[in-house]
Amino acid sequence: GWEWTLRASFLEVYNEQLRDLLSSEGGTQSPLSIKHDDEWGTVVTNVSEFEVDSMEQINLLMAKAAKQRAVGCTDMNAASSRSHSVFALYLKGVNEGLGSLLHGALHLVDLAGSERLDRSGATGDRLKETQSINKSLSSLADVFAAKSSRQAHVPFRNSKLTFLMEPCLSGQGKTLMVVNVGPEDSNSHETLCSLRFASQVSQCDTGGKPKRSAKAVAGAGAPKAVGVKSTVVGVAAKSTGRPQSAASTIGPSRRAK
């Protein structure tokens, strides 16, 4: 029969740098980088992965990541997210009797909301973080604009965030986006910006069906089942006064060996 393994990772994009949120606290992190991979589209090198088999284990990993995620105080939020975070689950199934291997990836993305300086009052480090957040969200908007107008060139490489998203937004995965907005009158401008962005994204076509590949298990005959390249879901779940740019997805990424 089938034997299944599930592995998890958690990283953030902070000031255009990748940071491993599951590394040992206080320890020295190995540099993370994004590299092209023929099988997975992109891979993040040196990111920590942990095998999990229960929600309890996943909750412990998410609690550990929450302690290390970049947060800061602004005039609008005492604990404002200062980065985009990506929680990933990697599923692998092996059936030696069939000589088949099945694998897929699920990524949940929490985007930091864009900020207006006249409302957030950001200065110093908070200002630098705001500029980085807004720049990466602007790059994401450029990607969706290029996709919706069917341009030949899509500028995925303009930020770390969009570089990571390239595989799933290029027909190698399925994408779900959730946009939350604040209903208060004082947030009407941000709400309108979010809805306009969501309308633009809804016009996009990611470019086809997920890629599939068949693999034979070592020592077995020809594979009789195909392996799913990736199934990807991106979710943003926030409701603040800041303009909530849509969440999107991360493409299939694995730790490079």
mmCIF file of C-alpha atoms in Angstrom:
data_model
loop_
_atom_site.group_PDB
_atom_site.id
_atom_site.type_symbol
_atom_site.label_atom_id
_atom_site.label_comp_id
_atom_site.label_asym_id
_atom_site.label_seq_id
_atom_site.Cartn_x
_atom_site.Cartn_y
_atom_site.Cartn_z
ATOM 1 C CA GLY A 1 0.000 0.000 0.000
ATOM 2 C CA TRP A 2 0.858 3.676 0.165
ATOM 3 C CA GLU A 3 3.278 5.142 2.688
ATOM 4 C CA TRP A 4 2.976 8.884 3.277
ATOM 5 C CA THR A 5 5.316 11.481 4.754
ATOM 6 C CA LEU A 6 4.564 15.138 5.467
ATOM 7 C CA ARG A 7 7.247 17.768 6.026
ATOM 8 C CA ALA A 8 6.854 21.428 7.003
ATOM 9 C CA SER A 9 8.869 24.640 6.692
ATOM 10 C CA PHE A 10 8.210 28.275 7.612
ATOM 11 C CA LEU A 11 10.070 31.323 6.290
ATOM 12 C CA GLU A 12 9.582 35.052 5.915
ATOM 13 C CA VAL A 13 10.624 37.709 3.408
ATOM 14 C CA TYR A 14 11.947 40.612 5.493
ATOM 15 C CA ASN A 15 13.495 43.669 3.809
ATOM 16 C CA GLU A 16 14.052 41.552 0.678
ATOM 17 C CA GLN A 17 15.889 38.888 2.681
ATOM 18 C CA LEU A 18 14.745 35.312 3.286
ATOM 19 C CA ARG A 19 14.719 34.249 6.952
ATOM 20 C CA ASP A 20 14.129 30.756 8.332
ATOM 21 C CA LEU A 21 11.537 30.981 11.117
ATOM 22 C CA LEU A 22 12.166 27.412 12.306
ATOM 23 C CA SER A 23 15.898 27.694 12.837
ATOM 24 C CA SER A 24 17.297 27.420 16.375
ATOM 25 C CA GLU A 25 16.638 30.601 18.330
ATOM 26 C CA GLY A 26 19.828 32.559 18.784
ATOM 27 C CA GLY A 27 21.693 30.296 16.401
ATOM 28 C CA THR A 28 23.505 31.356 13.244
ATOM 29 C CA GLN A 29 21.331 30.907 10.186
ATOM 30 C CA SER A 30 22.761 29.531 6.955
ATOM 31 C CA PRO A 31 22.166 31.906 4.033
ATOM 32 C CA LEU A 32 18.915 31.211 2.190
ATOM 33 C CA SER A 33 18.641 31.713 -1.544
ATOM 34 C CA ILE A 34 16.192 30.945 -4.332
ATOM 35 C CA LYS A 35 17.360 28.695 -7.129
ATOM 36 C CA HIS A 36 15.701 27.274 -10.211
ATOM 37 C CA ASP A 37 14.931 23.569 -10.096
ATOM 38 C CA ASP A 38 13.761 21.495 -13.067
ATOM 39 C CA GLU A 39 11.513 19.349 -10.881
ATOM 40 C CA TRP A 40 10.016 21.895 -8.473
ATOM 41 C CA GLY A 41 10.339 25.178 -10.376
ATOM 42 C CA THR A 42 12.178 26.961 -7.555
ATOM 43 C CA VAL A 43 13.884 25.773 -4.393
ATOM 44 C CA VAL A 44 14.938 27.626 -1.258
ATOM 45 C CA THR A 45 18.333 26.388 -0.138
ATOM 46 C CA ASN A 46 19.175 25.625 3.516
ATOM 47 C CA VAL A 47 15.637 26.161 4.825
ATOM 48 C CA SER A 48 14.707 23.928 7.795
ATOM 49 C CA GLU A 49 12.172 21.151 7.227
ATOM 50 C CA PHE A 50 10.523 19.001 9.888
ATOM 51 C CA GLU A 51 8.543 15.787 9.473
ATOM 52 C CA VAL A 52 5.072 16.066 11.024
ATOM 53 C CA ASP A 53 2.184 13.656 11.529
ATOM 54 C CA SER A 54 -0.301 15.582 13.677
ATOM 55 C CA MET A 55 -1.868 19.019 14.095
ATOM 56 C CA GLU A 56 -0.201 19.248 17.490
ATOM 57 C CA GLN A 57 3.234 19.102 15.882
ATOM 58 C CA ILE A 58 2.226 21.664 13.262
ATOM 59 C CA ASN A 59 0.872 24.018 15.930
ATOM 60 C CA LEU A 60 4.159 23.773 17.836
ATOM 61 C CA LEU A 61 6.115 24.711 14.704
ATOM 62 C CA MET A 62 3.806 27.637 13.978
ATOM 63 C CA ALA A 63 4.140 28.850 17.578
ATOM 64 C CA LYS A 64 7.920 28.692 17.285
ATOM 65 C CA ALA A 65 7.820 30.628 14.005
ATOM 66 C CA ALA A 66 5.525 33.276 15.494
ATOM 67 C CA LYS A 67 8.132 34.037 18.157
ATOM 68 C CA GLN A 68 10.758 34.728 15.505
ATOM 69 C CA ARG A 69 8.685 36.607 12.934
ATOM 70 C CA ALA A 70 9.487 40.286 12.468
ATOM 71 C CA VAL A 71 6.887 42.528 14.155
ATOM 72 C CA GLY A 72 6.987 46.179 15.171
ATOM 73 C CA CYS A 73 4.885 48.972 16.604
ATOM 74 C CA THR A 74 3.319 51.673 14.403
ATOM 75 C CA ASP A 75 0.654 54.310 15.030
ATOM 76 C CA MET A 76 -1.923 51.909 13.591
ATOM 77 C CA ASN A 77 -0.861 48.575 15.090
ATOM 78 C CA ALA A 78 1.034 47.722 18.273
ATOM 79 C CA ALA A 79 2.208 44.422 16.751
ATOM 80 C CA SER A 80 2.418 45.057 13.022
ATOM 81 C CA SER A 81 3.763 42.329 10.738
ATOM 82 C CA ARG A 82 6.935 43.636 9.094
ATOM 83 C CA SER A 83 7.386 40.769 6.646
ATOM 84 C CA HIS A 84 5.577 38.362 4.345
ATOM 85 C CA SER A 85 5.487 34.821 5.749
ATOM 86 C CA VAL A 86 5.229 31.460 3.998
ATOM 87 C CA PHE A 87 4.183 28.228 5.719
ATOM 88 C CA ALA A 88 4.764 25.187 3.501
ATOM 89 C CA LEU A 89 3.719 21.539 3.684
ATOM 90 C CA TYR A 90 5.356 18.942 1.443
ATOM 91 C CA LEU A 91 3.527 15.652 0.871
ATOM 92 C CA LYS A 92 5.188 12.525 -0.506
ATOM 93 C CA GLY A 93 3.612 9.129 -1.084
ATOM 94 C CA VAL A 94 5.336 5.916 -2.156
ATOM 95 C CA ASN A 95 3.694 2.684 -3.281
ATOM 96 C CA GLU A 96 6.359 0.085 -3.905
ATOM 97 C CA GLY A 97 3.778 -2.445 -5.084
ATOM 98 C CA LEU A 98 2.701 -0.117 -7.891
ATOM 99 C CA GLY A 99 6.190 1.274 -8.370
ATOM 100 C CA SER A 100 4.784 4.774 -7.985
ATOM 101 C CA LEU A 101 5.662 8.020 -6.237
ATOM 102 C CA LEU A 102 3.274 10.917 -5.639
ATOM 103 C CA HIS A 103 4.292 14.326 -4.314
ATOM 104 C CA GLY A 104 2.815 17.788 -3.916
ATOM 105 C CA ALA A 105 3.208 21.041 -1.988
ATOM 106 C CA LEU A 106 0.799 23.356 -0.193
ATOM 107 C CA HIS A 107 1.909 26.911 0.640
ATOM 108 C CA LEU A 108 0.004 29.345 2.843
ATOM 109 C CA VAL A 109 1.155 32.938 2.372
ATOM 110 C CA ASP A 110 0.447 35.799 4.765
ATOM 111 C CA LEU A 111 1.207 39.120 3.102
ATOM 112 C CA ALA A 112 2.016 42.164 5.184
ATOM 113 C CA GLY A 113 -0.417 44.945 4.296
ATOM 114 C CA SER A 114 0.842 47.987 2.432
ATOM 115 C CA GLU A 115 1.098 51.153 4.531
ATOM 116 C CA ARG A 116 0.503 54.880 4.146
ATOM 117 C CA LEU A 117 3.192 56.767 6.016
ATOM 118 C CA ASP A 118 0.841 59.589 6.973
ATOM 119 C CA ARG A 119 -1.209 57.051 8.962
ATOM 120 C CA SER A 120 1.406 54.573 10.218
ATOM 121 C CA GLY A 121 3.895 57.231 11.344
ATOM 122 C CA ALA A 122 6.764 54.865 10.513
ATOM 123 C CA THR A 123 10.302 56.167 11.053
ATOM 124 C CA GLY A 124 13.754 54.608 11.260
ATOM 125 C CA ASP A 125 13.668 50.821 10.941
ATOM 126 C CA ARG A 126 9.867 50.858 10.608
ATOM 127 C CA LEU A 127 10.207 53.238 7.638
ATOM 128 C CA LYS A 128 12.711 50.958 5.907
ATOM 129 C CA GLU A 129 10.398 47.988 6.493
ATOM 130 C CA THR A 130 7.416 49.923 5.127
ATOM 131 C CA GLN A 131 9.320 50.822 1.982
ATOM 132 C CA SER A 132 10.358 47.189 1.463
ATOM 133 C CA ILE A 133 6.811 45.900 2.046
ATOM 134 C CA ASN A 134 5.275 48.424 -0.342
ATOM 135 C CA LYS A 135 7.925 47.780 -2.988
ATOM 136 C CA SER A 136 7.373 44.003 -2.948
ATOM 137 C CA LEU A 137 3.587 44.439 -3.070
ATOM 138 C CA SER A 138 4.024 46.831 -5.986
ATOM 139 C CA SER A 139 6.113 44.168 -7.733
ATOM 140 C CA LEU A 140 3.327 41.664 -7.093
ATOM 141 C CA ALA A 141 0.809 44.086 -8.600
ATOM 142 C CA ASP A 142 3.073 44.422 -11.666
ATOM 143 C CA VAL A 143 3.073 40.630 -12.050
ATOM 144 C CA PHE A 144 -0.712 40.446 -11.940
ATOM 145 C CA ALA A 145 -0.987 43.378 -14.356
ATOM 146 C CA ALA A 146 1.315 41.612 -16.815
ATOM 147 C CA LYS A 147 -0.620 38.346 -16.427
ATOM 148 C CA SER A 148 -4.033 39.967 -16.858
ATOM 149 C CA SER A 149 -2.909 41.786 -20.029
ATOM 150 C CA ARG A 150 -1.189 38.606 -21.297
ATOM 151 C CA GLN A 151 2.202 40.240 -21.738
ATOM 152 C CA ALA A 152 5.011 38.054 -23.057
ATOM 153 C CA HIS A 153 7.315 39.080 -20.200
ATOM 154 C CA VAL A 154 6.144 38.818 -16.584
ATOM 155 C CA PRO A 155 8.523 40.554 -14.106
ATOM 156 C CA PHE A 156 8.781 37.783 -11.508
ATOM 157 C CA ARG A 157 12.423 38.574 -10.710
ATOM 158 C CA ASN A 158 11.738 42.114 -9.441
ATOM 159 C CA SER A 159 11.391 40.958 -5.821
ATOM 160 C CA LYS A 160 12.067 37.908 -3.650
ATOM 161 C CA LEU A 161 8.331 37.557 -3.059
ATOM 162 C CA THR A 162 7.376 37.355 -6.731
ATOM 163 C CA PHE A 163 10.425 35.213 -7.570
ATOM 164 C CA LEU A 164 9.158 32.628 -5.090
ATOM 165 C CA MET A 165 5.681 32.826 -6.581
ATOM 166 C CA GLU A 166 6.744 32.287 -10.175
ATOM 167 C CA PRO A 167 6.069 28.514 -10.448
ATOM 168 C CA CYS A 168 2.513 28.606 -9.110
ATOM 169 C CA LEU A 169 1.583 31.682 -11.154
ATOM 170 C CA SER A 170 3.027 30.134 -14.310
ATOM 171 C CA GLY A 171 0.726 27.147 -14.632
ATOM 172 C CA GLN A 172 2.516 24.795 -12.228
ATOM 173 C CA GLY A 173 -0.043 24.976 -9.428
ATOM 174 C CA LYS A 174 -3.496 26.104 -8.354
ATOM 175 C CA THR A 175 -3.963 29.397 -6.550
ATOM 176 C CA LEU A 176 -6.569 30.710 -4.133
ATOM 177 C CA MET A 177 -6.483 34.324 -2.965
ATOM 178 C CA VAL A 178 -8.402 35.818 -0.044
ATOM 179 C CA VAL A 179 -8.628 39.581 0.522
ATOM 180 C CA ASN A 180 -9.893 40.942 3.846
ATOM 181 C CA VAL A 181 -10.860 44.597 4.239
ATOM 182 C CA GLY A 182 -11.907 46.837 7.114
ATOM 183 C CA PRO A 183 -15.533 48.045 7.017
ATOM 184 C CA GLU A 184 -14.943 51.320 8.879
ATOM 185 C CA ASP A 185 -15.485 54.631 7.045
ATOM 186 C CA SER A 186 -12.005 55.747 8.081
ATOM 187 C CA ASN A 187 -10.566 52.840 6.076
ATOM 188 C CA SER A 188 -12.581 53.479 2.903
ATOM 189 C CA HIS A 189 -9.523 54.481 0.850
ATOM 190 C CA GLU A 190 -7.622 51.302 1.786
ATOM 191 C CA THR A 191 -10.725 49.182 1.209
ATOM 192 C CA LEU A 192 -11.197 50.636 -2.273
ATOM 193 C CA CYS A 193 -7.529 50.023 -3.142
ATOM 194 C CA SER A 194 -7.807 46.410 -1.976
ATOM 195 C CA LEU A 195 -10.964 45.773 -3.988
ATOM 196 C CA ARG A 196 -9.442 47.314 -7.114
ATOM 197 C CA PHE A 197 -6.403 45.086 -6.722
ATOM 198 C CA ALA A 198 -8.596 42.013 -6.205
ATOM 199 C CA SER A 199 -10.549 42.916 -9.337
ATOM 200 C CA GLN A 200 -7.309 43.071 -11.309
ATOM 201 C CA VAL A 201 -6.137 39.726 -9.952
ATOM 202 C CA SER A 202 -9.453 38.086 -10.839
ATOM 203 C CA GLN A 203 -8.686 38.778 -14.511
ATOM 204 C CA CYS A 204 -5.520 36.675 -14.387
ATOM 205 C CA ASP A 205 -4.980 33.234 -15.871
ATOM 206 C CA THR A 206 -2.105 31.359 -14.256
ATOM 207 C CA GLY A 207 -1.359 29.667 -17.534
ATOM 208 C CA GLY A 208 -2.615 26.103 -17.575
ATOM 209 C CA LYS A 209 -2.889 22.909 -15.569
ATOM 210 C CA PRO A 210 -0.346 21.886 -12.897
ATOM 211 C CA LYS A 211 2.632 20.077 -14.309
ATOM 212 C CA ARG A 212 2.716 16.353 -13.684
ATOM 213 C CA SER A 213 5.520 13.844 -13.758
ATOM 214 C CA ALA A 214 5.795 10.096 -13.272
ATOM 215 C CA LYS A 215 8.535 8.474 -11.268
ATOM 216 C CA ALA A 216 9.379 4.872 -10.654
ATOM 217 C CA VAL A 217 10.333 3.754 -7.170
ATOM 218 C CA ALA A 218 13.842 2.324 -7.069
ATOM 219 C CA GLY A 219 13.759 -1.421 -7.646
ATOM 220 C CA ALA A 220 10.216 -1.408 -9.033
ATOM 221 C CA GLY A 221 8.819 -1.622 -12.517
ATOM 222 C CA ALA A 222 7.426 1.156 -14.657
ATOM 223 C CA PRO A 223 5.407 3.730 -12.718
ATOM 224 C CA LYS A 224 1.642 3.267 -12.898
ATOM 225 C CA ALA A 225 0.652 6.549 -11.240
ATOM 226 C CA VAL A 226 1.655 10.100 -11.889
ATOM 227 C CA GLY A 227 3.138 12.427 -9.304
ATOM 228 C CA VAL A 228 1.420 15.764 -8.840
ATOM 229 C CA LYS A 229 3.831 18.615 -9.372
ATOM 230 C CA SER A 230 2.200 20.919 -6.871
ATOM 231 C CA THR A 231 -1.097 22.112 -5.537
ATOM 232 C CA VAL A 232 -0.679 25.538 -4.036
ATOM 233 C CA VAL A 233 -2.970 27.703 -1.948
ATOM 234 C CA GLY A 234 -2.191 31.225 -0.800
ATOM 235 C CA VAL A 235 -4.157 32.922 1.949
ATOM 236 C CA ALA A 236 -3.997 36.334 3.576
ATOM 237 C CA ALA A 237 -6.128 36.668 6.688
ATOM 238 C CA LYS A 238 -5.915 40.185 8.021
ATOM 239 C CA SER A 239 -8.384 42.973 8.611
ATOM 240 C CA THR A 240 -6.779 46.234 9.590
ATOM 241 C CA GLY A 241 -6.905 49.834 8.489
ATOM 242 C CA ARG A 242 -4.038 49.309 6.098
ATOM 243 C CA PRO A 243 -4.706 48.583 2.421
ATOM 244 C CA GLN A 244 -4.836 44.834 2.201
ATOM 245 C CA SER A 245 -3.132 43.769 -0.977
ATOM 246 C CA ALA A 246 -4.224 40.333 -2.013
ATOM 247 C CA ALA A 247 -2.430 37.302 -0.787
ATOM 248 C CA SER A 248 -0.995 35.086 -3.401
ATOM 249 C CA THR A 249 0.973 31.909 -3.510
ATOM 250 C CA ILE A 250 4.393 30.442 -3.354
ATOM 251 C CA GLY A 251 5.428 28.036 -6.025
ATOM 252 C CA PRO A 252 6.685 24.515 -5.383
ATOM 253 C CA SER A 253 9.923 24.769 -3.454
ATOM 254 C CA ARG A 254 12.045 22.158 -1.770
ATOM 255 C CA ARG A 255 15.244 22.259 0.201
ATOM 256 C CA ALA A 256 18.184 21.887 -2.140
ATOM 257 C CA LYS A 257 20.503 19.065 -1.237
#
